[in-house]
mmCIF file of C-alpha atoms in Angstrom:
data_model
loop_
_atom_site.group_PDB
_atom_site.id
_atom_site.type_symbol
_atom_site.label_atom_id
_atom_site.label_comp_id
_atom_site.label_asym_id
_atom_site.label_seq_id
_atom_site.Cartn_x
_atom_site.Cartn_y
_atom_site.Cartn_z
ATOM 1 C CA MET H 1 76.414 129.689 188.407
ATOM 2 C CA THR H 2 76.867 127.709 191.620
ATOM 3 C CA ARG H 3 78.933 125.102 189.773
ATOM 4 C CA LYS H 4 81.243 127.865 188.522
ATOM 5 C CA PHE H 5 81.756 129.092 192.069
ATOM 6 C CA VAL H 6 82.656 125.568 193.192
ATOM 7 C CA GLN H 7 85.127 125.310 190.332
ATOM 8 C CA ALA H 8 86.604 128.684 191.291
ATOM 9 C CA PHE H 9 87.065 127.641 194.905
ATOM 10 C CA SER H 10 88.794 124.454 193.680
ATOM 11 C CA LEU H 11 91.184 126.708 191.774
ATOM 12 C CA VAL H 12 91.886 128.545 195.015
ATOM 13 C CA ALA H 13 92.863 125.292 196.726
ATOM 14 C CA ALA H 14 95.052 124.299 193.782
ATOM 15 C CA LEU H 15 96.797 127.672 193.858
ATOM 16 C CA VAL H 16 97.560 127.367 197.561
ATOM 17 C CA LEU H 17 98.924 123.831 197.193
ATOM 18 C CA THR H 18 100.962 124.296 194.009
ATOM 19 C CA SER H 19 102.581 127.745 194.355
ATOM 20 C CA THR H 20 106.277 127.541 193.464
ATOM 21 C CA THR H 21 109.281 129.079 195.174
ATOM 22 C CA ALA H 22 109.844 131.362 192.187
ATOM 23 C CA ILE H 23 106.334 132.748 192.398
ATOM 24 C CA ALA H 24 106.719 133.273 196.156
ATOM 25 C CA GLY H 25 109.902 135.241 195.565
ATOM 26 C CA GLU H 26 108.124 137.378 192.976
ATOM 27 C CA ARG H 27 105.329 138.094 195.430
ATOM 28 C CA LEU H 28 107.847 139.061 198.096
ATOM 29 C CA ALA H 29 109.507 141.458 195.667
ATOM 30 C CA ALA H 30 106.132 143.070 194.989
ATOM 31 C CA TYR H 31 105.942 144.637 198.442
ATOM 32 C CA MET H 32 105.986 148.430 198.369
ATOM 33 C CA PRO H 33 108.395 150.221 200.733
ATOM 34 C CA ARG H 34 106.857 150.283 204.191
ATOM 35 C CA LEU H 35 105.466 153.610 205.310
ATOM 36 C CA ASP H 36 105.921 155.023 208.784
ATOM 37 C CA ALA H 37 102.900 154.212 210.940
ATOM 38 C CA PRO H 38 102.133 154.722 214.609
ATOM 39 C CA LYS H 39 102.543 151.653 216.752
ATOM 40 C CA ALA H 40 99.359 150.049 218.006
ATOM 41 C CA PRO H 41 99.051 148.081 221.229
ATOM 42 C CA THR H 42 99.456 144.324 221.068
ATOM 43 C CA LEU H 43 96.154 142.475 220.970
ATOM 44 C CA GLU H 44 95.348 141.621 224.571
ATOM 45 C CA CYS H 45 92.126 139.656 224.682
ATOM 46 C CA THR H 46 91.190 136.026 225.115
ATOM 47 C CA ASP H 47 88.505 136.555 222.458
ATOM 48 C CA PRO H 48 90.163 138.346 219.512
ATOM 49 C CA ARG H 49 87.041 137.944 217.365
ATOM 50 C CA ALA H 50 84.892 139.890 219.825
ATOM 51 C CA GLN H 51 87.557 142.579 220.115
ATOM 52 C CA LEU H 52 87.741 142.860 216.323
ATOM 53 C CA HIS H 53 83.974 143.295 216.108
ATOM 54 C CA GLU H 54 84.107 146.030 218.756
ATOM 55 C CA ALA H 55 86.946 147.797 216.928
ATOM 56 C CA ALA H 56 84.943 147.624 213.690
ATOM 57 C CA LYS H 57 81.963 149.300 215.380
ATOM 58 C CA LYS H 58 84.171 152.102 216.673
ATOM 59 C CA ALA H 59 85.614 152.541 213.184
ATOM 60 C CA GLY H 60 82.130 152.646 211.629
ATOM 61 C CA VAL H 61 82.771 149.491 209.612
ATOM 62 C CA ASN H 62 79.910 147.004 209.222
ATOM 63 C CA VAL H 63 81.413 143.498 209.211
ATOM 64 C CA ASN H 64 79.955 140.006 208.895
ATOM 65 C CA PRO H 65 80.598 138.667 212.425
ATOM 66 C CA GLU H 66 79.690 135.144 211.317
ATOM 67 C CA GLU H 67 82.689 135.203 208.967
ATOM 68 C CA THR H 68 85.640 135.906 211.270
ATOM 69 C CA VAL H 69 88.828 133.872 211.621
ATOM 70 C CA THR H 70 91.962 134.217 213.732
ATOM 71 C CA VAL H 71 95.372 132.567 213.311
ATOM 72 C CA SER H 72 98.717 133.142 215.010
ATOM 73 C CA LYS H 73 102.138 131.603 214.494
ATOM 74 C CA ASP H 74 105.819 132.592 214.803
ATOM 75 C CA GLY H 75 104.997 136.088 216.036
ATOM 76 C CA LEU H 76 102.495 136.848 213.245
ATOM 77 C CA THR H 77 98.800 137.261 214.106
ATOM 78 C CA PHE H 78 95.799 137.753 211.841
ATOM 79 C CA THR H 79 92.177 138.174 212.884
ATOM 80 C CA GLY H 80 89.897 139.136 210.032
ATOM 81 C CA SER H 81 86.297 139.518 208.982
ATOM 82 C CA SER H 82 84.577 140.447 205.740
ATOM 83 C CA ILE H 83 82.834 143.777 205.236
ATOM 84 C CA ALA H 84 79.079 143.557 204.728
ATOM 85 C CA GLY H 85 78.025 144.933 201.357
ATOM 86 C CA PHE H 86 81.065 143.762 199.400
ATOM 87 C CA GLU H 87 78.773 140.980 198.176
ATOM 88 C CA GLN H 88 77.120 143.521 195.860
ATOM 89 C CA VAL H 89 80.329 145.036 194.433
ATOM 90 C CA PRO H 90 81.330 143.754 190.968
ATOM 91 C CA ALA H 91 84.881 143.033 189.834
ATOM 92 C CA THR H 92 84.627 146.011 187.472
ATOM 93 C CA ALA H 93 84.867 148.302 190.532
ATOM 94 C CA LEU H 94 88.350 147.051 191.460
ATOM 95 C CA PRO H 95 90.351 149.697 189.531
ATOM 96 C CA GLY H 96 89.039 152.378 191.907
ATOM 97 C CA GLY H 97 89.808 150.322 195.019
ATOM 98 C CA VAL H 98 87.208 148.451 197.081
ATOM 99 C CA ASP H 99 87.171 147.874 200.857
ATOM 100 C CA PHE H 100 86.366 144.225 201.507
ATOM 101 C CA GLY H 101 87.891 143.229 204.867
ATOM 102 C CA PHE H 102 88.514 144.493 208.383
ATOM 103 C CA THR H 103 91.407 142.974 210.289
ATOM 104 C CA TYR H 104 93.713 143.016 213.262
ATOM 105 C CA LEU H 105 97.170 142.362 211.867
ATOM 106 C CA ASP H 106 100.492 142.092 213.667
ATOM 107 C CA ALA H 107 103.215 141.170 211.172
ATOM 108 C CA PRO H 108 106.489 142.822 212.197
ATOM 109 C CA GLN H 109 108.484 140.421 210.000
ATOM 110 C CA ALA H 110 106.677 141.866 206.979
ATOM 111 C CA GLY H 111 106.934 145.450 208.228
ATOM 112 C CA ILE H 112 103.284 145.782 209.302
ATOM 113 C CA PRO H 113 102.857 147.156 212.852
ATOM 114 C CA ALA H 114 100.166 145.725 215.129
ATOM 115 C CA GLY H 115 96.823 147.432 214.606
ATOM 116 C CA TYR H 116 93.342 147.377 213.144
ATOM 117 C CA TYR H 117 93.106 147.882 209.399
ATOM 118 C CA LYS H 118 90.752 147.910 206.462
ATOM 119 C CA LEU H 119 91.772 145.827 203.451
ATOM 120 C CA ARG H 120 91.332 147.547 200.078
ATOM 121 C CA ALA H 121 91.570 145.516 196.857
ATOM 122 C CA ARG H 122 92.736 146.885 193.519
ATOM 123 C CA ALA H 123 93.335 145.535 190.039
ATOM 124 C CA ALA H 124 94.158 147.156 186.720
ATOM 125 C CA ALA H 125 91.119 147.640 184.492
ATOM 126 C CA GLU H 126 92.817 145.885 181.590
ATOM 127 C CA ASP H 127 93.490 142.802 183.742
ATOM 128 C CA ILE H 128 89.940 142.206 184.951
ATOM 129 C CA GLN H 129 88.483 139.146 183.274
ATOM 130 C CA VAL H 130 86.771 135.853 183.910
ATOM 131 C CA GLY H 131 89.713 133.821 185.151
ATOM 132 C CA GLU H 132 92.808 134.525 187.231
ATOM 133 C CA TYR H 133 94.756 137.780 187.267
ATOM 134 C CA ARG H 134 97.038 139.841 189.451
ATOM 135 C CA GLY H 135 95.894 142.387 191.977
ATOM 136 C CA GLU H 136 97.049 144.063 195.170
ATOM 137 C CA VAL H 137 95.640 144.790 198.605
ATOM 138 C CA ASP H 138 96.344 147.969 200.552
ATOM 139 C CA VAL H 139 96.439 147.722 204.360
ATOM 140 C CA ILE H 140 94.701 150.946 205.496
ATOM 141 C CA ASP H 141 95.058 152.306 209.034
ATOM 142 C CA ALA H 142 92.562 154.400 211.024
ATOM 143 C CA ALA H 143 93.955 157.612 209.521
ATOM 144 C CA GLY H 144 93.291 156.341 205.995
ATOM 145 C CA LYS H 145 96.986 155.740 205.337
ATOM 146 C CA ALA H 146 98.302 152.670 203.510
ATOM 147 C CA VAL H 147 100.947 151.081 205.749
ATOM 148 C CA ALA H 148 101.620 148.251 203.299
ATOM 149 C CA ARG H 149 100.659 146.943 199.871
ATOM 150 C CA LEU H 150 100.381 143.173 199.583
ATOM 151 C CA PRO H 151 100.456 141.063 196.415
ATOM 152 C CA ALA H 152 97.201 139.288 195.664
ATOM 153 C CA THR H 153 95.665 136.941 193.143
ATOM 154 C CA MET H 154 92.109 137.525 191.932
ATOM 155 C CA GLN H 155 89.967 134.684 190.671
ATOM 156 C CA THR H 156 86.803 135.870 188.952
ATOM 157 C CA VAL H 157 83.953 133.735 187.655
ATOM 158 C CA SER H 158 81.633 136.667 186.880
ATOM 159 C CA THR H 159 82.599 140.307 186.319
ATOM 160 C CA GLU H 160 79.055 141.329 187.311
ATOM 161 C CA VAL H 161 77.285 140.416 190.563
ATOM 162 C CA PRO H 162 75.191 137.246 190.108
ATOM 163 C CA ASN H 163 71.472 137.472 190.772
ATOM 164 C CA PRO H 164 70.627 135.666 192.935
ATOM 165 C CA LEU H 165 73.852 135.375 194.934
ATOM 166 C CA PRO H 166 75.122 131.776 195.111
ATOM 167 C CA PHE H 167 75.672 132.143 198.889
ATOM 168 C CA ALA H 168 74.906 134.851 201.425
ATOM 169 C CA ARG H 169 78.207 136.310 202.703
ATOM 170 C CA THR H 170 81.901 136.621 201.901
ATOM 171 C CA THR H 171 83.785 133.849 203.681
ATOM 172 C CA VAL H 172 87.280 134.167 205.149
ATOM 173 C CA ASP H 173 90.029 131.563 205.498
ATOM 174 C CA ALA H 174 93.673 131.871 206.557
ATOM 175 C CA GLN H 175 96.515 129.371 206.725
ATOM 176 C CA PHE H 176 100.270 129.324 207.245
ATOM 177 C CA ARG H 177 102.783 127.573 205.011
ATOM 178 C CA GLN H 178 106.530 127.094 205.501
ATOM 179 C CA THR H 179 109.183 126.031 202.995
ATOM 180 C CA ASN H 180 112.727 125.062 204.065
ATOM 181 C CA PHE H 181 115.859 125.704 202.008
ATOM 182 C CA MET H 182 118.794 123.700 203.390
ATOM 183 C CA GLY H 183 122.352 124.965 203.104
ATOM 184 C CA GLY H 184 124.785 123.044 200.944
ATOM 185 C CA ARG H 185 127.170 122.293 203.834
ATOM 186 C CA PRO H 186 126.622 121.190 207.459
ATOM 187 C CA ASP H 187 127.895 124.548 208.724
ATOM 188 C CA GLN H 188 125.412 126.561 206.616
ATOM 189 C CA LEU H 189 122.167 127.951 208.010
ATOM 190 C CA THR H 190 118.774 126.753 206.852
ATOM 191 C CA ARG H 191 116.615 129.403 205.215
ATOM 192 C CA TYR H 192 112.863 129.341 205.848
ATOM 193 C CA HIS H 193 110.227 130.989 203.692
ATOM 194 C CA HIS H 194 106.975 131.654 205.583
ATOM 195 C CA SER H 195 103.657 132.579 204.017
ATOM 196 C CA LEU H 196 100.348 133.591 205.527
ATOM 197 C CA ILE H 197 97.733 132.998 202.854
ATOM 198 C CA ILE H 198 94.405 134.792 203.374
ATOM 199 C CA ILE H 199 91.411 133.910 201.198
ATOM 200 C CA TYR H 200 88.265 136.034 200.849
ATOM 201 C CA HIS H 201 85.708 134.040 198.831
ATOM 202 C CA CYS H 202 82.841 136.327 197.823
ATOM 203 C CA PRO H 203 79.494 135.556 196.154
ATOM 204 C CA ASN H 204 79.922 138.694 194.032
ATOM 205 C CA GLY H 205 81.967 136.609 191.596
ATOM 206 C CA THR H 206 85.540 137.198 192.801
ATOM 207 C CA THR H 207 87.847 135.420 195.247
ATOM 208 C CA ILE H 208 90.757 137.470 196.622
ATOM 209 C CA ILE H 209 93.887 135.584 197.729
ATOM 210 C CA ILE H 210 96.407 137.637 199.733
ATOM 211 C CA PHE H 211 100.021 136.679 200.499
ATOM 212 C CA ILE H 212 102.129 137.877 203.422
ATOM 213 C CA ASP H 213 105.653 136.494 202.985
ATOM 214 C CA TYR H 214 108.808 136.679 205.060
ATOM 215 C CA TRP H 215 112.106 134.834 205.502
ATOM 216 C CA ASP H 216 114.273 133.774 208.423
ATOM 217 C CA TRP H 217 117.351 131.648 209.055
ATOM 218 C CA TYR H 218 118.273 129.000 211.658
#
């Protein structure tokens, strides 16, 4: 079972490195219309991890503090941790929606106002399989409202929770990627496609890969 998890994580790396422009455009088109949401204050702390953990306690969310990452670039900030207990949730529960992450997210370019959110994964029952399939992640605010729906890729090596678990806790990784599209003439602007790729790798048998995409011009 451990070897399968290693192979699955290798697939995650390959996906991140080989995603094409066409696929990125399809993911961008998958965004649902943004819902109105109250503005939250900008994160003001020299230790965003500690502030995230405190916000999780106030929200009654039990996170894995050992698995917390923070990244910030070009006005987009992500600090995220995994929710304790997701390790025991099988892929077959995804059709009903499963909370797996708690995050501070400030992504105005993607229409997501600054705030603390739960991440809720979903996938169609007919799509769940051993292998790779499409899913989506709802960004849920403190009022239980989805402020955004993000495209995601699920990679499953076991539809049931392995016993014993191959590792103790869901790990979190996040990285930025930028692709440039040059204009055809010197007087044309250059178009930039930005992606924040967030990876939740869980011992329950499923890795969730989330994409936040946006464009700008220079």
